[in-house]
Amino acid sequence: MTKVGFIGLGVMGNSMAKHLQASGHELFVYNRTQSKANELVGLGAKWCETPREVAEQADVIMTIVGYPQDVEEVYFGDDGVFAGVHTDSLLIDLTTSTPTLAIRISETAKEKGIKSLDAPVSGGDLGAKEARLTTMVGGEEAAFSQAEPLLKAFSAKVTLMGPAGAGQHTKMANQIMIAGTMTGMVELLAYAKAASLDLQTVLDTVGGGAAANWSLANYGPRILKGDYSPGFFAKHFLKDLKIALDEAGKLEVPLPGAELAARLYQELCDSGYGDDGTQALIKLWKKFT
Ligand code: NAP
């Protein structure tokens, strides 16, 4: 049994922390909005008042907050994780954040003589609920070996991709692909509706052929039900696309498909739908909804 600290108990973190707790680990939790920890605390997790207190009490500290600036605050703030670490600490940031920040956390951890990993996840809210996430890890082998059994509590696949930042780069590659599958899915539905096809039959039929993909299988049915709840917040996907485009710019790789998706998600968020799930992109096709 490991003393695991868990910071960030939103859509993803809540389910992931529950799997760790169900695996028998002792949990120390913190979230900006305390009420989101109520269920876990009811199941035996210990509430901490600050990220610093989490780091003081636990040996492995996992974080999954919203944006890179949230990660920065949680790690480097006055009452942040780094203020509370001790010699046995292992830090694992599961947030989708920037490779640059992952490297900064890794360098600070090294200065303090402790281990750290960046370990963003893919698989959505359902993947988190059902412990079927894919976890992409950046960091050193020794830290990975220690973390792997814990990450498997909520992941179907855990892979060490390379040094610090490599997990975040892999997640960006993942999001570049999703940019294509989300725009493809909503255009498919907008077109099929305009052509007066039965949309459920279209999903069932093309979902069994070469057009089959995760976005279509998971978000197509939600759109047909009019369910735009997150899932995966549109505002978070826009954040990811901006990080991917920024990194691609540094690497001098043109990404016209991801640029188009970023423009569409920017329009969606500017229209007030940033707190909807990513499937709400269909709302830009006004004749559809
Ligand atoms: P979420 O529901 O917004 O969860 C984030 C949680 O972090 C919230 O509960 C938030 O607190 C907390 N938080 C933010 N800043 C904090 C701070 N400074 N101190 C303490 N707690 C803080 O989002 P999510 O869907 O779980 O996503 C979390 C991360 O995973 C994002 O980076 C996202 O891009 C990534 N991700 C999401 C999915 C998905 O399908 N949902 C899939 C893969 C990756 P409040 O409760 O006060 O808002």
XYZ file of C-alpha atoms and ligand atoms in Angstrom:
337
model
C 0.000 0.000 0.000
C 1.328 3.401 -1.010
C 0.492 6.808 0.429
C -0.840 8.534 -2.693
C -1.601 12.243 -2.869
C -4.174 13.239 -5.487
C -4.714 16.859 -6.552
C -7.470 17.777 -9.023
C -10.748 15.927 -8.551
C -12.689 16.927 -11.653
C -14.201 14.762 -14.382
C -11.006 12.697 -14.770
C -9.329 12.960 -11.352
C -12.338 11.815 -9.354
C -12.614 8.505 -11.201
C -8.848 7.950 -11.266
C -8.513 8.597 -7.529
C -11.372 6.178 -6.834
C -9.541 3.400 -8.685
C -6.397 4.048 -6.635
C -8.462 3.939 -3.453
C -10.206 0.729 -4.555
C -6.735 -0.792 -5.158
C -6.023 -0.341 -1.445
C -3.819 2.771 -1.459
C -4.097 5.413 1.267
C -5.275 8.650 -0.353
C -4.531 12.282 0.559
C -6.628 14.632 -1.575
C -6.945 18.311 -2.477
C -9.067 20.190 -5.010
C -9.816 23.903 -5.549
C -13.517 23.241 -4.902
C -13.560 21.140 -1.737
C -17.023 19.629 -2.269
C -15.715 17.563 -5.204
C -13.673 15.560 -2.657
C -16.704 14.680 -0.497
C -17.334 11.254 -1.987
C -13.671 10.205 -1.767
C -13.388 11.509 1.786
C -16.558 9.566 2.632
C -14.765 6.461 1.357
C -11.764 7.121 3.622
C -9.499 9.588 1.764
C -7.906 12.292 3.925
C -8.651 15.915 2.937
C -5.616 18.244 2.922
C -5.900 22.046 3.009
C -3.162 22.746 0.407
C -1.052 20.956 -2.245
C 1.853 21.457 0.186
C 0.053 19.402 2.848
C -0.646 16.651 0.289
C 3.084 16.516 -0.543
C 4.027 16.441 3.154
C 1.708 13.480 3.881
C 2.008 11.338 0.744
C 4.943 9.603 -0.984
C 3.569 9.632 -4.533
C 1.795 12.843 -5.565
C -0.441 12.809 -8.641
C -1.958 15.941 -10.174
C -4.610 16.359 -12.876
C -5.789 19.969 -12.958
C -7.013 22.042 -15.915
C -4.426 24.278 -17.622
C -0.632 24.683 -17.540
C -1.082 27.756 -15.304
C -2.993 25.557 -12.803
C -0.119 23.059 -12.862
C 2.342 25.890 -12.254
C 0.333 27.148 -9.270
C -0.080 23.664 -7.793
C 3.665 22.844 -8.034
C 5.435 26.195 -7.595
C 2.957 28.214 -5.477
C 3.801 29.268 -1.887
C 1.661 26.383 -0.616
C 2.480 24.220 -3.610
C 3.739 20.661 -3.954
C 7.428 21.634 -4.044
C 7.048 23.376 -0.667
C 6.056 20.047 0.912
C 8.157 17.361 -0.788
C 10.508 15.039 1.097
C 13.296 12.657 0.051
C 10.902 9.795 -0.916
C 8.582 11.942 -3.035
C 7.629 10.887 -6.567
C 5.673 13.544 -8.506
C 3.407 12.566 -11.423
C 1.615 15.246 -13.433
C -1.273 13.688 -15.384
C -2.625 17.030 -16.671
C -2.410 17.694 -20.415
C 0.145 20.498 -20.210
C 3.214 21.811 -22.043
C 6.427 19.810 -22.564
C 8.313 22.921 -21.397
C 6.564 22.930 -18.019
C 7.089 19.166 -17.677
C 10.837 19.738 -18.136
C 10.810 22.603 -15.606
C 9.099 20.383 -13.017
C 11.594 17.607 -13.741
C 14.576 19.968 -13.313
C 13.242 21.368 -10.037
C 12.570 17.836 -8.790
C 16.149 16.822 -9.673
C 17.537 19.839 -7.779
C 15.591 18.617 -4.747
C 16.835 15.037 -5.224
C 13.400 13.580 -5.977
C 11.747 11.805 -8.927
C 9.113 13.158 -11.307
C 7.173 12.124 -14.410
C 4.838 13.755 -16.908
C 2.031 11.275 -17.611
C -0.912 12.708 -19.561
C -3.776 10.346 -20.311
C -6.167 9.591 -23.170
C -9.475 7.737 -23.149
C -12.020 10.298 -21.971
C -14.387 10.368 -19.028
C -15.524 6.792 -19.747
C -11.924 5.561 -19.969
C -11.300 7.076 -16.530
C -14.497 5.587 -15.067
C -13.689 2.144 -16.435
C -9.911 2.229 -15.727
C -9.145 1.888 -19.441
C -6.948 4.975 -19.968
C -3.841 5.104 -22.142
C -1.058 6.813 -20.181
C 1.936 8.369 -21.960
C 4.904 8.869 -19.684
C 7.989 11.073 -19.854
C 10.857 10.745 -17.392
C 13.502 8.372 -16.111
C 13.292 4.580 -15.994
C 13.574 4.315 -12.170
C 10.662 6.697 -11.622
C 8.643 4.895 -14.290
C 9.198 1.477 -12.664
C 7.953 2.838 -9.345
C 4.947 4.578 -10.920
C 3.818 1.889 -13.363
C 1.832 -0.317 -10.934
C 0.023 2.757 -9.578
C -0.768 4.114 -13.049
C -2.171 0.692 -13.966
C -4.904 1.195 -11.345
C -6.673 3.416 -13.904
C -4.935 2.586 -17.199
C -5.184 -0.224 -19.722
C -1.866 0.852 -21.278
C 1.093 2.646 -19.691
C 4.139 3.441 -21.846
C 7.427 5.212 -21.134
C 7.903 7.429 -24.200
C 11.273 9.024 -23.405
C 12.746 11.695 -21.103
C 10.829 14.478 -19.310
C 8.384 16.140 -21.730
C 8.049 13.061 -23.974
C 4.704 12.150 -22.370
C 3.324 15.605 -23.186
C 4.718 15.489 -26.746
C 2.990 12.113 -27.258
C -0.271 13.550 -25.930
C 0.059 16.423 -28.421
C 0.500 13.882 -31.250
C -2.676 12.218 -29.922
C -4.590 15.531 -29.942
C -3.421 16.327 -33.498
C -5.103 13.067 -34.567
C -8.261 13.885 -32.541
C -8.437 17.287 -34.300
C -9.040 15.338 -37.498
C -11.465 12.779 -36.079
C -13.660 15.403 -34.337
C -13.927 17.693 -37.373
C -14.474 14.639 -39.611
C -17.222 13.311 -37.334
C -19.251 16.527 -37.163
C -18.924 17.121 -40.931
C -20.046 13.524 -41.552
C -23.157 14.071 -39.392
C -23.952 17.513 -40.870
C -23.704 16.067 -44.375
C -25.707 12.907 -43.604
C -28.493 14.973 -42.018
C -28.667 17.347 -45.009
C -28.910 14.277 -47.272
C -31.913 13.066 -45.169
C -30.183 9.848 -44.103
C -31.081 8.060 -40.862
C -28.232 9.166 -38.593
C -28.221 6.146 -36.280
C -28.008 3.826 -39.290
C -25.178 5.966 -40.700
C -23.225 5.669 -37.422
C -23.808 1.906 -37.282
C -22.799 1.441 -40.922
C -19.739 3.681 -41.385
C -18.605 2.842 -37.832
C -17.993 -0.701 -39.083
C -15.939 0.379 -42.110
C -12.804 2.366 -42.848
C -14.256 5.508 -41.210
C -14.438 3.799 -37.778
C -12.692 5.811 -35.059
C -12.896 6.588 -31.330
C -14.513 10.039 -31.728
C -17.267 8.635 -33.936
C -17.917 5.667 -31.618
C -17.937 7.693 -28.392
C -19.267 11.118 -29.354
C -21.510 10.332 -32.355
C -24.148 8.651 -30.126
C -23.989 11.528 -27.601
C -24.741 14.033 -30.397
C -27.723 11.977 -31.573
C -29.080 12.045 -27.998
C -28.506 15.829 -27.766
C -26.031 15.167 -24.916
C -23.408 17.928 -24.968
C -22.216 17.438 -21.381
C -18.454 17.034 -20.773
C -16.904 14.376 -21.329
C -13.983 16.405 -22.390
C -14.468 20.176 -22.123
C -14.311 22.054 -25.461
C -12.229 24.736 -23.673
C -9.653 22.073 -22.696
C -9.413 20.774 -26.261
C -8.802 24.340 -27.478
C -6.024 24.588 -24.853
C -4.492 21.353 -26.193
C -4.671 22.487 -29.831
C -2.949 25.763 -28.914
C -0.159 23.860 -27.122
C 0.203 21.487 -30.105
C 0.392 24.391 -32.591
C 2.879 26.240 -30.421
C 5.112 23.144 -30.139
C 4.743 22.419 -33.877
C 5.830 26.004 -34.579
C 9.003 25.421 -32.542
C 9.616 22.167 -34.433
C 8.844 23.883 -37.775
C 6.134 21.349 -38.675
C 3.092 22.745 -40.516
C -0.239 21.459 -39.133
C -2.996 22.919 -41.334
C -5.601 20.379 -40.116
C -4.977 21.177 -36.446
C -5.002 24.925 -37.281
C -8.453 24.580 -38.802
C -9.698 22.612 -35.764
C -8.265 25.290 -33.437
C -10.136 28.020 -35.384
C -13.401 26.053 -35.152
C -12.991 25.316 -31.421
C -12.078 28.988 -30.822
C -15.348 29.971 -32.534
C -17.239 27.418 -30.421
C -15.726 28.739 -27.178
C -16.285 32.375 -28.250
C -19.954 31.460 -28.825
C -20.230 30.459 -25.147
C -19.929 26.666 -25.480
C -16.485 26.176 -23.894
C -17.989 24.331 -20.920
C -19.761 21.847 -23.200
C -18.085 18.637 -24.287
C -16.002 18.577 -27.486
C -18.932 16.969 -29.365
C -20.691 20.378 -29.126
C -18.630 21.357 -32.199
C -21.719 20.284 -34.166
C -23.442 23.431 -32.784
C -21.472 25.465 -35.343
C -23.685 23.751 -37.961
C -26.843 25.604 -36.959
C -29.130 23.584 -39.251
C -28.091 20.424 -37.371
C -29.097 21.380 -33.830
P -11.975 19.326 -14.767
O -13.232 18.556 -14.556
O -12.036 20.801 -14.946
O -10.976 18.962 -13.590
C -9.875 19.735 -13.209
C -9.909 19.834 -11.689
O -8.716 20.482 -11.251
C -11.104 20.680 -11.201
O -11.795 19.958 -10.192
C -10.428 21.928 -10.667
O -11.033 22.510 -9.527
C -9.064 21.404 -10.256
N -8.091 22.501 -10.239
C -7.794 23.386 -11.205
N -6.851 24.236 -10.795
C -6.553 23.889 -9.529
C -5.677 24.396 -8.558
N -4.887 25.440 -8.819
N -5.642 23.793 -7.346
C -6.439 22.741 -7.086
N -7.300 22.205 -7.955
C -7.347 22.777 -9.173
O -11.211 18.750 -16.063
P -10.965 17.235 -16.509
O -11.868 16.908 -17.635
O -10.898 16.333 -15.318
O -9.528 17.394 -17.176
C -8.361 17.559 -16.384
C -7.120 17.539 -17.290
O -7.073 16.297 -17.995
C -7.106 18.641 -18.355
O -5.800 19.077 -18.567
C -7.656 17.920 -19.585
O -7.199 18.541 -20.782
C -7.079 16.532 -19.387
N -7.826 15.430 -20.014
C -9.183 15.387 -19.963
C -9.850 14.327 -20.567
C -11.361 14.224 -20.564
O -11.904 13.471 -21.396
N -12.071 14.883 -19.666
C -9.134 13.307 -21.200
C -7.751 13.361 -21.188
C -7.101 14.435 -20.605
P -12.543 23.064 -9.528
O -13.343 21.875 -9.107
O -12.539 24.173 -8.575
O -12.824 23.508 -10.959
